[in-house]
Amino acid sequence: MVLGALVFIIATRNSKPAEKAGSNKIKVVTTLFPLYDFTKNIGKEKVAVSLLLPPGVEAHSFEPKPSDLVKVNEADVFIYTGKFMEPWAEDIVKGITNKKLMIVDASQGTKMIPGVFHDDDEPAGSLDPHIWLDFENAKIMVGNILHALEVKDSASMDSYKQNSDVYIKNLTDLDSSYRTALASCKGKEIVYGGHYAFGYLARRYALKYLAAQGFSPDAEPTARDLSMLVEQIRKDKIKYVFYEELTSPKIAETIANETNTKLLLLNAAHNVSKDQFVQGASFLDIMKSNLDNLKVGLGCP
Ligand SMILES: [Zn+2]
């Protein structure tokens, strides 16, 4: 049934010209929300960007459908975060038959940090895939996307470069506001009732980071992991526990009930909800809200 549908889609699409009439925009497909938002900000009206992850879907457990492969095959550029974040992207790449498609691994040149958990969720040699949460890495990702658009559409090179310069300046400002705000907080520890997504951010701003789960939200935390977190919260008199986006905050709630702490969202922006997508949520705004919550949670002036 699925294969039948796939063949049907290909046959239908092939009967039309490759480019829709009236549209000479560069067609870009990205896997995760940060890549989607970076590309929109660099390409503006000259690109048609689509997000492969349907809004609201949790990124680590995503499984692409045959129609996703069709979508990627029809694009001019396919951008993914890297093999540690999207092992499934490699299968998509293997299935690509469009020789003109440019494939961009946005992690090229980023500084990655090693894994910390070493459980099944994170085999030996794994690197932390959440590279966009180090804003210096985010700039390198923006640079990789810029390069791809310049190669695909050299006529618009100046416009892409200008837009990218503006966005990189925004990331620099964001980084400065984090650095300033987080330099003199009472608390220096982020306790996360979710998966280990904020290692880069914590490291960049000299914070300690404790998470209930490893690099993916799929694995349940062990009773031992939870009781260690509870112990740490009591010992350090922590008042707030952070929870993650797009999954049930069950683990964070359990920890908060046990320790009489309050909950605050810390959104790693792998993806956005349907509402956020419709309302045009941006990576920069999500990161600004995170900083507001960190200031409350860590007691920053
Ligand atoms: Zn993650």
XYZ file of C-alpha atoms and ligand atoms in Angstrom:
302
model
C 0.000 0.000 0.000
C 2.728 2.414 1.046
C 4.891 1.501 -1.935
C 1.906 1.847 -4.250
C 1.280 5.309 -2.890
C 4.940 6.210 -3.352
C 4.986 5.121 -7.002
C 1.765 7.013 -7.599
C 3.201 10.216 -6.102
C 6.368 9.972 -8.194
C 4.405 9.279 -11.364
C 2.067 12.223 -10.750
C 4.834 14.637 -9.901
C 6.964 13.603 -12.881
C 4.167 14.451 -15.251
C 4.546 18.115 -14.281
C 7.474 20.406 -15.051
C 10.102 20.289 -12.297
C 9.599 23.960 -11.430
C 6.157 25.279 -10.688
C 5.152 28.037 -13.069
C 5.942 31.465 -11.657
C 8.234 30.168 -8.955
C 11.975 30.245 -9.333
C 12.652 30.050 -5.624
C 15.335 27.683 -4.398
C 13.564 24.711 -2.809
C 15.129 23.774 0.520
C 14.085 20.942 2.829
C 15.470 20.995 6.379
C 15.140 18.367 9.085
C 14.931 20.341 12.374
C 13.410 23.688 13.325
C 16.673 25.639 13.903
C 17.833 24.795 10.355
C 14.434 25.775 8.970
C 14.504 29.120 10.764
C 18.154 29.864 9.899
C 17.466 29.122 6.216
C 14.353 31.330 6.168
C 16.357 34.191 7.636
C 19.194 33.851 5.114
C 17.120 33.097 2.025
C 14.057 35.275 2.774
C 11.851 35.619 -0.320
C 14.341 33.870 -2.594
C 13.897 30.434 -1.028
C 10.946 28.132 -0.343
C 11.897 26.301 2.851
C 10.044 23.358 4.267
C 10.472 21.546 7.546
C 10.582 17.765 7.201
C 9.548 17.145 10.815
C 5.821 17.764 11.042
C 5.189 20.494 13.672
C 4.678 19.026 17.142
C 6.598 15.803 16.434
C 9.431 14.843 18.771
C 12.683 14.930 16.775
C 14.642 11.957 18.143
C 11.909 9.390 17.523
C 10.946 10.701 14.075
C 10.770 8.167 11.260
C 10.595 9.542 7.726
C 7.863 8.261 5.433
C 8.277 7.405 1.716
C 6.607 10.744 0.927
C 9.401 12.518 2.848
C 11.958 10.916 0.542
C 9.960 12.144 -2.443
C 9.938 15.642 -0.980
C 13.709 15.627 -0.431
C 14.316 14.220 -3.920
C 12.416 17.115 -5.459
C 14.295 19.814 -3.561
C 17.352 21.809 -4.629
C 18.988 21.631 -1.202
C 18.563 19.204 1.723
C 19.951 20.339 5.083
C 20.272 18.092 8.125
C 21.900 18.614 11.522
C 24.344 15.709 11.470
C 24.636 11.950 11.871
C 24.386 12.028 15.675
C 21.100 13.943 15.654
C 19.408 12.305 12.690
C 20.718 8.802 12.016
C 17.654 8.462 9.758
C 18.904 11.257 7.484
C 21.575 8.872 6.211
C 18.860 6.533 4.936
C 17.225 9.444 3.161
C 20.570 10.412 1.602
C 21.064 6.815 0.389
C 17.666 6.899 -1.302
C 18.301 10.117 -3.213
C 18.303 9.822 -6.976
C 18.247 13.528 -7.855
C 21.856 14.188 -8.822
C 21.395 17.953 -8.699
C 20.303 17.925 -5.069
C 22.819 19.555 -2.768
C 23.131 17.750 0.577
C 24.331 19.837 3.514
C 25.504 18.425 6.844
C 25.098 21.593 8.929
C 27.405 20.262 11.658
C 30.494 20.596 9.413
C 33.099 22.647 11.262
C 31.135 22.898 14.533
C 32.862 22.109 17.813
C 31.145 19.054 19.251
C 31.383 17.769 22.805
C 31.543 14.083 23.714
C 28.701 12.104 25.258
C 28.363 11.906 29.007
C 25.932 9.109 29.792
C 27.363 6.065 27.990
C 24.144 4.078 28.158
C 22.303 2.350 25.282
C 20.898 5.689 24.287
C 24.388 6.950 23.693
C 26.887 4.393 22.318
C 30.616 4.917 22.952
C 32.041 7.557 20.637
C 28.781 9.507 20.392
C 28.925 13.268 20.361
C 26.240 15.526 21.802
C 23.964 16.252 18.799
C 22.371 19.472 20.193
C 24.944 21.717 18.523
C 22.569 24.639 17.864
C 22.381 25.312 21.606
C 25.919 26.679 21.509
C 25.354 29.972 19.709
C 28.892 29.961 18.321
C 28.088 26.619 16.683
C 24.782 28.094 15.486
C 26.809 30.727 13.614
C 28.885 27.996 11.920
C 25.632 26.268 10.904
C 24.372 29.566 9.457
C 27.666 29.831 7.538
C 27.185 26.329 6.093
C 23.662 27.175 4.956
C 24.841 30.476 3.456
C 27.529 28.663 1.494
C 24.994 26.180 0.082
C 22.614 28.942 -1.045
C 25.476 30.912 -2.612
C 26.547 27.887 -4.622
C 22.984 27.031 -5.731
C 22.022 30.590 -6.599
C 25.115 32.711 -7.128
C 23.055 35.529 -8.677
C 21.574 36.279 -5.241
C 24.848 35.884 -3.373
C 24.941 39.480 -2.080
C 21.461 39.322 -0.649
C 22.157 35.982 1.124
C 25.375 37.372 2.570
C 23.652 40.522 3.855
C 20.847 38.544 5.502
C 23.297 36.123 7.027
C 25.404 38.991 8.445
C 22.293 40.398 10.141
C 21.394 36.993 11.591
C 24.914 36.338 12.841
C 24.850 39.723 14.561
C 21.573 38.673 16.253
C 23.233 35.479 17.469
C 26.182 37.510 18.793
C 23.760 39.777 20.679
C 21.902 36.749 22.046
C 25.169 35.230 23.231
C 26.135 38.509 24.957
C 22.780 38.760 26.701
C 23.134 35.172 27.995
C 26.690 35.821 29.127
C 25.767 39.013 30.970
C 22.543 37.707 32.528
C 23.971 34.366 33.660
C 27.257 35.699 35.054
C 25.981 36.539 38.523
C 23.082 34.246 39.403
C 22.606 32.758 42.857
C 22.205 29.286 41.373
C 24.710 27.723 38.958
C 22.910 24.430 38.346
C 20.256 23.595 35.758
C 18.207 20.568 36.810
C 16.356 19.222 33.765
C 13.487 16.780 33.985
C 14.075 15.801 30.376
C 16.809 14.497 28.062
C 20.383 15.780 27.995
C 19.883 18.643 25.507
C 21.536 21.656 27.132
C 25.112 20.436 27.633
C 26.471 23.011 25.159
C 24.578 25.913 26.673
C 25.597 25.018 30.220
C 29.217 24.667 29.199
C 29.275 27.956 27.341
C 27.984 29.921 30.337
C 29.827 27.967 33.030
C 26.721 26.341 34.520
C 26.318 22.834 35.847
C 23.733 20.702 34.038
C 21.931 17.682 35.410
C 19.386 15.839 33.253
C 17.119 12.899 34.022
C 17.740 11.219 30.657
C 20.508 10.778 28.079
C 20.686 12.280 24.590
C 17.244 11.079 23.527
C 13.872 11.316 25.305
C 13.038 7.708 24.326
C 14.765 6.004 27.241
C 13.069 6.071 30.649
C 15.283 7.378 33.452
C 16.241 4.794 36.088
C 15.003 5.071 39.684
C 18.623 5.569 40.670
C 19.062 8.536 38.281
C 15.903 10.138 39.665
C 16.853 9.670 43.291
C 20.283 11.195 42.587
C 18.594 14.262 41.097
C 16.247 14.539 44.073
C 19.191 14.284 46.462
C 21.094 16.984 44.573
C 18.092 19.340 44.608
C 17.729 18.955 48.373
C 21.448 19.297 49.028
C 21.806 22.480 46.968
C 18.403 23.922 47.975
C 17.336 24.240 44.316
C 13.933 25.930 43.865
C 13.102 25.259 40.190
C 13.183 22.240 37.913
C 13.121 22.768 34.142
C 11.034 20.666 31.744
C 11.295 20.083 28.002
C 9.114 20.956 25.011
C 6.777 18.677 23.032
C 6.889 15.682 25.380
C 4.944 14.956 28.538
C 6.533 16.768 31.516
C 5.828 13.662 33.636
C 9.443 13.162 34.782
C 9.925 16.828 35.705
C 6.583 16.786 37.568
C 7.600 13.714 39.542
C 10.853 15.386 40.578
C 9.093 18.667 41.414
C 6.445 16.918 43.548
C 9.089 14.972 45.395
C 11.202 18.044 46.158
C 8.516 20.731 46.418
C 10.111 22.740 43.606
C 8.447 24.731 40.818
C 8.534 24.003 37.090
C 9.824 26.183 34.249
C 10.090 25.428 30.518
C 13.512 25.213 28.903
C 12.855 24.720 25.198
C 15.624 23.079 23.159
C 13.819 24.037 19.905
C 14.356 20.724 18.071
C 10.883 21.401 16.694
C 7.894 23.679 17.404
C 4.231 22.956 18.088
C 1.552 23.425 15.418
C 0.420 26.673 17.047
C 3.945 28.030 17.259
C 4.549 27.087 13.630
C 1.412 28.903 12.470
C 2.279 31.927 14.605
C 5.761 32.104 13.062
C 7.798 31.186 16.156
C 11.483 31.996 15.824
C 14.641 30.405 17.182
C 15.758 33.747 18.621
C 12.447 34.290 20.462
C 12.492 30.775 21.904
C 16.044 31.355 23.161
C 15.029 34.719 24.673
C 12.155 33.042 26.557
C 14.609 30.417 27.777
C 16.869 33.129 29.129
C 13.908 34.729 30.965
C 13.134 31.380 32.592
C 16.782 30.687 33.418
C 16.982 34.066 35.157
C 13.982 33.154 37.314
C 15.108 29.585 37.935
C 18.701 30.414 38.800
C 17.923 33.625 40.687
C 19.823 36.023 38.434
C 19.697 39.785 39.095
Zn 17.445 16.205 21.817
